[in-house]
């Protein structure tokens, strides 16, 4: 099968789904699954050794002929898009069905097809103008998908914040592409490494793509958008649309020459993003907000890999540069998979209980065993625990970071701190996902809503199962992905095509052995426990006579120690009513971690700008005499200026 | 000779960090005393052969820094009846990390300075810079007066290390002069500490702001 | 068949010698306190006894409560097999296996903490919260120590990293790794293994609800972790690669015994620190490893 017919099939199927979706849900599901499967197949064809595909159209769109290209890098992203897009559509049929959401479900179906199509175009475009058109289209589609539940005020606020931030980034991209077109003379994009004058444009591209990717200081839109969107949309946003920003960074970091400081700065921003992102995640008490902040952390990890690859390319150090880029690309894939799995699980919990608050959940493993087990698999994967896929990509990145340290390369001065920060972030991620998984699924239900939960249906469980299976497969056999990764790395930097691969086969044998031993040990111990006699009793609680479910450790208490170390960053707001007297009425303590950069930096700055504008508005008071005075003053000033110039 | 010198100065730099991490006043005083004694022995290591002047000055320095000054400080501490540092302005962990950063920065900065070849291979200049920085962090970061005095003593140790660079040209009499000044200063500070304690019933220097108009 | 013999021998060493260490520590503590103390082989008797006992599960616990300790134990055994034992090289050995070691330890921690949180009790929640929070700092210190070894030896493979001669920062690395050993194995001054007061427990709190065979697995795993860290510490600091096989084995045994006695003495002579001072201690351990790293970097710079 060749690429062009598959892509055409995908385009037609998704286009038909977008058009017919609102009214015919079953047809929409079939068409969307077919279309995304076609995209996935096209990506697999290219990655499995097919040649790069390129196509220029005869007709013009917006004055430029269409120039589409599918090479190793875009194929990887396209495959991820196809997977998450298709599974999300299956999930949405039950999660956001017409019975429960009569007015927003049809709209959701239309925009789902639209967003997948536009993201596909972003990945395939090799022309600056069309890249921008597709970029804008997918930002708008995301906005409409985020605000599906537009009756709720916080959803509308999240949508506006997302749109504003997205457009700030797109503005930088407009400047970038326009400057690029002006300097090279055409809108066409391609390898341009022999033009050193293009290097300063990298910073514009970095700013624009960093906003979309959600790196640390410019991630302010991410938490509210991903938390308030419907869960299948959050999965797509976290899993794929963040990666569009990273795609831009990788693509233009490879095609264009970059300034010397680029690798250092990108790596530093990534490492800081990783630690700060997971610190915020640890302190959250809203399940989906926690997952959203964790995306900031993982995007940071990927950016460390990308920065390291740029450093490696600049210094001609192929061994570790290649490992870092391969690790980053694999982590992009892995994160897309396990973050979608986690968001689907969170959606399942939200669907069953109606709440995302950790302090209202608990003990859900009894009523939702599948969701609990699959969420646990996702949590283990995101912490990078063997034998799952998260470990493989983090292992590759660490191997790359150790490279400059071992060879006493000057790049070690940023690689070693980055490795330390990643280790810290990894340990914090372990704490975060223990908190998320345990407080939601383990123990006893904390409220009535948690007691009345039910397991989700087959159409919500099947995508989660599929994602968990792929995570396990990648973890157990990463060596079958290496040729695809090597292909993508070679496309990024042709000097890095050949080279020894890392010992993935030994690693995969070790992971398979571990997985088998884990299962065996668990089974043996369970059988032994049953054999010696097993009985159930109440949990030991030091002899309290009336233990309640609310005596369990809450999410906030679990995270309190580590979050306390980061309180300078998190700036938590606390409202407390202490118990008074010998028979106290009631007491409460509400702690909220604000989105610090937004509420302490951006909003005050915006407030200041508003105040300035309001002060300037006093010039516009409607009095005719003063307007005439302004005219006269302006003309006089121009006259004086002209006289001064003439006398010079 | 270089190895012993570097080892001793390395120990002194480690004691800097120990002082930054200590919360109890007796341990800070003890740390500064040991640091003073180590640095007092250095002229004996740096000067080849045995000279009466050098040994005398070294002995007096060790005696004063190791016994006299700490005794004065402990007496002040007993009169003020305090043993523990309150939570300082710069917390213990941040000041420890700051001190470590300062030590690394001192080593890097010393590499950039144009030193004589015999000094470039030793840790004298990095140790001096690190001690001055540590002393400053203690002075600025701590709330109790006695901890601040200890910070001043650590700074003086750093300046003393700088002075050791001139050991071949300047007679050690200058070092002794500085030492005498410091002893008198600590004695006076002991009296002042007692006065502060009686006036405010606490050695927290933040209370001194009440004196401003 | 012959090829599997060294592997089986090493496995047997790890599994059979691990329970000896807590016995030695308890004996040292008893000797310092002027008592006779339990027999050195006490943990072996305890494990045999626990394996025969029945299990009591909380009504709130899922099967993961029993599976957790099993998975954690396998992870610790696998981590131990990666580490060379004196002259015997670790297997499987590949580039980057030290990272697999670190993540296997993290997996063990995850599983034990997950099993702890299964019970829905405030004690276990407290223990798990403390354990994973302090693990953040010990991870940083451990990663710094690994970086220092890697810079010194120019390799990311455990066999090469631990077999070479010690570098200039050996003493600092020893101090740092010893503190990490005390923290990770929940010894004084970080945690008191004898206490059962909830205000002072970390590890003990996490395994409070286990009984019977799962508890035996947890205790053996803890002993194995202690032996693992002791071996890592000894091999990181001593120049194992330069000695003949028999001498290397003897030196390793002596070093591990010394570390164990040292842990016992520290437990007897120090009191458990207040929890708010633990970050300071762990930062100190991190700084020891950091300075060892910087010394190693300076030592090998061209």
Tab-separated table of C-alpha atoms in Angstrom, chain A residues 323 365-366 372 375-376 379-380 383-387 391 394-395 398-399 401-410 412-413 415-417 419-420 422-424 426-428 430-431 433-435 437-439 441-445 501-503 506-507 510-511 514 517-519 521-526 528-530 532-542 544 548-549 551-553 557-562 565-566, chain C residues 50-64 66-67 69-75 78 92-101 103-104 106-110 113-115 117-130 132-137 139-141 143-144 146-147 150-156 161 198 208-209 213-214 217 279 282 286 290 293-294 296-302:
chain	number	residue	atom	x	y	z
A	323	UNK	CA	19.986	9.057	21.968
A	365	UNK	CA	-11.728	-0.171	42.983
A	366	UNK	CA	-14.655	-2.204	44.243
A	372	UNK	CA	-8.859	1.085	38.673
A	375	UNK	CA	-5.465	3.663	35.741
A	376	UNK	CA	-2.842	1.925	37.866
A	379	UNK	CA	0.167	5.617	36.590
A	380	UNK	CA	3.019	3.086	36.631
A	383	UNK	CA	6.247	7.202	36.578
A	384	UNK	CA	8.619	5.423	34.257
A	385	UNK	CA	8.495	2.129	36.130
A	386	UNK	CA	9.719	-1.018	34.416
A	387	UNK	CA	8.492	-3.038	32.539
A	391	UNK	CA	10.866	3.544	31.477
A	394	UNK	CA	13.283	7.993	30.151
A	395	UNK	CA	16.165	5.477	30.004
A	398	UNK	CA	19.170	9.558	30.731
A	399	UNK	CA	21.664	7.643	28.584
A	401	UNK	CA	22.362	13.012	29.348
A	402	UNK	CA	25.100	10.840	30.803
A	403	UNK	CA	26.967	10.969	27.470
A	404	UNK	CA	28.507	14.433	27.810
A	405	UNK	CA	29.241	13.760	31.493
A	406	UNK	CA	31.181	10.607	30.661
A	407	UNK	CA	33.244	12.246	27.950
A	408	UNK	CA	33.887	15.467	29.923
A	409	UNK	CA	32.173	17.500	27.227
A	410	UNK	CA	31.355	21.163	28.070
A	412	UNK	CA	27.788	18.422	30.681
A	413	UNK	CA	27.371	21.698	32.561
A	415	UNK	CA	23.298	17.952	31.027
A	416	UNK	CA	24.227	17.050	34.612
A	417	UNK	CA	21.875	19.555	36.287
A	419	UNK	CA	19.703	14.816	34.850
A	420	UNK	CA	19.411	15.795	38.521
A	422	UNK	CA	14.760	14.943	35.919
A	423	UNK	CA	15.526	12.539	38.776
A	424	UNK	CA	13.808	14.892	41.215
A	426	UNK	CA	10.627	11.506	38.541
A	427	UNK	CA	10.456	11.012	42.293
A	428	UNK	CA	7.830	13.761	42.576
A	430	UNK	CA	5.887	8.851	41.802
A	431	UNK	CA	4.420	10.708	44.768
A	433	UNK	CA	0.520	9.321	40.940
A	434	UNK	CA	0.460	7.388	44.166
A	435	UNK	CA	-1.682	10.213	45.493
A	437	UNK	CA	-4.399	6.544	42.182
A	438	UNK	CA	-4.655	5.764	45.866
A	439	UNK	CA	-6.929	8.590	46.967
A	441	UNK	CA	-9.432	4.130	43.944
A	442	UNK	CA	-8.195	2.718	47.256
A	443	UNK	CA	-9.459	2.688	50.780
A	444	UNK	CA	-13.061	3.474	51.605
A	445	UNK	CA	-15.429	5.830	49.745
A	501	UNK	CA	21.800	1.497	18.496
A	502	UNK	CA	21.496	1.387	22.273
A	503	UNK	CA	21.198	-2.075	23.849
A	506	UNK	CA	18.956	-6.719	26.171
A	507	UNK	CA	16.663	-4.216	27.838
A	510	UNK	CA	15.138	-7.918	30.883
A	511	UNK	CA	11.700	-6.256	30.832
A	514	UNK	CA	10.677	-8.946	34.876
A	517	UNK	CA	8.475	-12.859	37.234
A	518	UNK	CA	6.113	-10.186	38.571
A	519	UNK	CA	3.064	-12.117	37.459
A	521	UNK	CA	5.474	-13.949	42.132
A	522	UNK	CA	2.100	-12.308	42.620
A	523	UNK	CA	0.304	-15.532	41.800
A	524	UNK	CA	2.541	-17.653	44.054
A	525	UNK	CA	2.175	-15.319	47.016
A	526	UNK	CA	-1.602	-15.097	46.578
A	528	UNK	CA	0.357	-19.242	49.501
A	529	UNK	CA	-1.736	-16.693	51.384
A	530	UNK	CA	-4.924	-18.559	50.518
A	532	UNK	CA	-2.350	-20.737	54.898
A	533	UNK	CA	-5.813	-19.334	55.463
A	534	UNK	CA	-7.018	-15.854	54.663
A	535	UNK	CA	-9.644	-13.906	56.544
A	536	UNK	CA	-10.912	-10.374	56.438
A	537	UNK	CA	-11.082	-7.902	59.285
A	538	UNK	CA	-11.348	-4.175	59.798
A	539	UNK	CA	-8.209	-2.159	59.228
A	540	UNK	CA	-6.204	-1.650	62.412
A	541	UNK	CA	-6.905	1.863	63.562
A	542	UNK	CA	-5.279	1.948	67.002
A	544	UNK	CA	-10.758	3.859	67.702
A	548	UNK	CA	-14.961	6.694	59.543
A	549	UNK	CA	-13.908	6.888	55.945
A	551	UNK	CA	-10.167	9.517	58.786
A	552	UNK	CA	-8.209	8.293	55.801
A	553	UNK	CA	-5.308	10.318	54.558
A	557	UNK	CA	-2.200	15.625	53.474
A	558	UNK	CA	-0.382	13.075	51.354
A	559	UNK	CA	1.225	15.799	49.295
A	560	UNK	CA	1.719	18.233	52.185
A	561	UNK	CA	5.351	17.447	52.988
A	562	UNK	CA	6.727	17.728	49.471
A	565	UNK	CA	9.047	22.489	50.169
A	566	UNK	CA	7.679	24.172	47.050
C	50	UNK	CA	5.749	-16.023	59.178
C	51	UNK	CA	5.660	-18.172	56.065
C	52	UNK	CA	3.536	-20.687	57.935
C	53	UNK	CA	1.097	-18.197	59.400
C	54	UNK	CA	-2.262	-17.218	58.008
C	55	UNK	CA	-3.091	-13.876	56.519
C	56	UNK	CA	-5.538	-11.259	57.785
C	57	UNK	CA	-6.615	-8.781	55.116
C	58	UNK	CA	-8.453	-5.552	55.641
C	59	UNK	CA	-12.004	-5.506	54.296
C	60	UNK	CA	-10.970	-2.509	52.206
C	61	UNK	CA	-7.960	-4.150	50.560
C	62	UNK	CA	-7.901	-5.527	47.040
C	63	UNK	CA	-5.688	-8.414	45.825
C	64	UNK	CA	-3.069	-5.784	45.039
C	66	UNK	CA	-0.833	-9.146	48.489
C	67	UNK	CA	0.562	-8.706	44.994
C	69	UNK	CA	4.945	-6.997	48.244
C	70	UNK	CA	5.549	-9.814	45.750
C	71	UNK	CA	6.260	-7.433	42.874
C	72	UNK	CA	8.427	-5.262	45.130
C	73	UNK	CA	10.452	-8.292	46.224
C	74	UNK	CA	11.059	-9.416	42.636
C	75	UNK	CA	12.114	-5.870	41.733
C	78	UNK	CA	16.382	-8.143	40.044
C	92	UNK	CA	22.431	-8.813	32.656
C	93	UNK	CA	24.983	-6.151	32.070
C	94	UNK	CA	24.359	-3.493	29.463
C	95	UNK	CA	24.842	0.194	28.962
C	96	UNK	CA	22.528	2.055	31.260
C	97	UNK	CA	21.722	-0.827	33.612
C	98	UNK	CA	22.405	1.501	36.533
C	99	UNK	CA	19.249	3.396	35.526
C	100	UNK	CA	17.290	0.141	35.539
C	101	UNK	CA	18.592	-0.345	39.085
C	103	UNK	CA	13.938	2.557	38.605
C	104	UNK	CA	13.570	-0.945	40.045
C	106	UNK	CA	11.465	3.139	42.650
C	107	UNK	CA	9.115	0.349	41.538
C	108	UNK	CA	9.640	-1.449	44.854
C	109	UNK	CA	8.799	1.740	46.701
C	110	UNK	CA	5.703	2.323	44.550
C	113	UNK	CA	3.329	2.338	49.197
C	114	UNK	CA	0.369	1.304	46.996
C	115	UNK	CA	-0.182	-1.761	49.195
C	117	UNK	CA	-2.634	2.856	50.902
C	118	UNK	CA	-4.927	-0.101	50.157
C	119	UNK	CA	-5.863	-0.338	53.800
C	120	UNK	CA	-7.447	3.102	53.958
C	121	UNK	CA	-5.847	3.797	57.290
C	122	UNK	CA	-4.378	7.071	58.439
C	123	UNK	CA	-1.198	5.355	59.684
C	124	UNK	CA	-0.338	3.827	56.375
C	125	UNK	CA	-1.182	7.044	54.588
C	126	UNK	CA	1.180	8.908	56.890
C	127	UNK	CA	3.974	6.422	56.390
C	128	UNK	CA	3.545	6.355	52.635
C	129	UNK	CA	3.408	10.156	52.421
C	130	UNK	CA	6.628	10.512	54.396
C	132	UNK	CA	7.656	9.123	49.018
C	133	UNK	CA	8.416	12.707	50.048
C	134	UNK	CA	11.844	11.922	51.471
C	135	UNK	CA	12.494	9.713	48.468
C	136	UNK	CA	12.581	12.887	46.343
C	137	UNK	CA	15.705	14.050	48.151
C	139	UNK	CA	16.778	10.203	44.542
C	140	UNK	CA	18.639	13.444	43.919
C	141	UNK	CA	21.505	12.322	46.130
C	143	UNK	CA	21.572	10.246	41.018
C	144	UNK	CA	24.416	12.614	41.935
C	146	UNK	CA	25.789	7.722	40.120
C	147	UNK	CA	26.830	10.712	38.001
C	150	UNK	CA	30.010	7.711	35.802
C	151	UNK	CA	32.219	10.772	35.341
C	152	UNK	CA	35.039	9.016	37.150
C	153	UNK	CA	34.925	5.811	35.125
C	154	UNK	CA	33.545	7.129	31.826
C	155	UNK	CA	30.870	4.450	31.700
C	156	UNK	CA	27.210	3.884	32.441
C	161	UNK	CA	31.421	1.797	37.314
C	198	UNK	CA	2.696	6.752	64.689
C	208	UNK	CA	1.660	-2.208	59.649
C	209	UNK	CA	-1.247	-4.185	58.201
C	213	UNK	CA	3.671	-14.767	54.031
C	214	UNK	CA	3.322	-11.218	52.593
C	217	UNK	CA	8.284	-11.195	51.809
C	279	UNK	CA	15.416	17.619	54.628
C	282	UNK	CA	19.299	14.746	53.095
C	286	UNK	CA	23.221	15.463	48.410
C	290	UNK	CA	27.763	16.804	44.663
C	293	UNK	CA	31.014	14.689	41.551
C	294	UNK	CA	32.864	17.982	41.210
C	296	UNK	CA	35.658	13.570	39.953
C	297	UNK	CA	35.016	16.080	37.164
C	298	UNK	CA	38.101	18.087	38.057
C	299	UNK	CA	40.144	14.916	38.334
C	300	UNK	CA	39.460	13.779	34.824
C	301	UNK	CA	39.358	17.070	32.961
C	302	UNK	CA	41.789	17.156	30.044
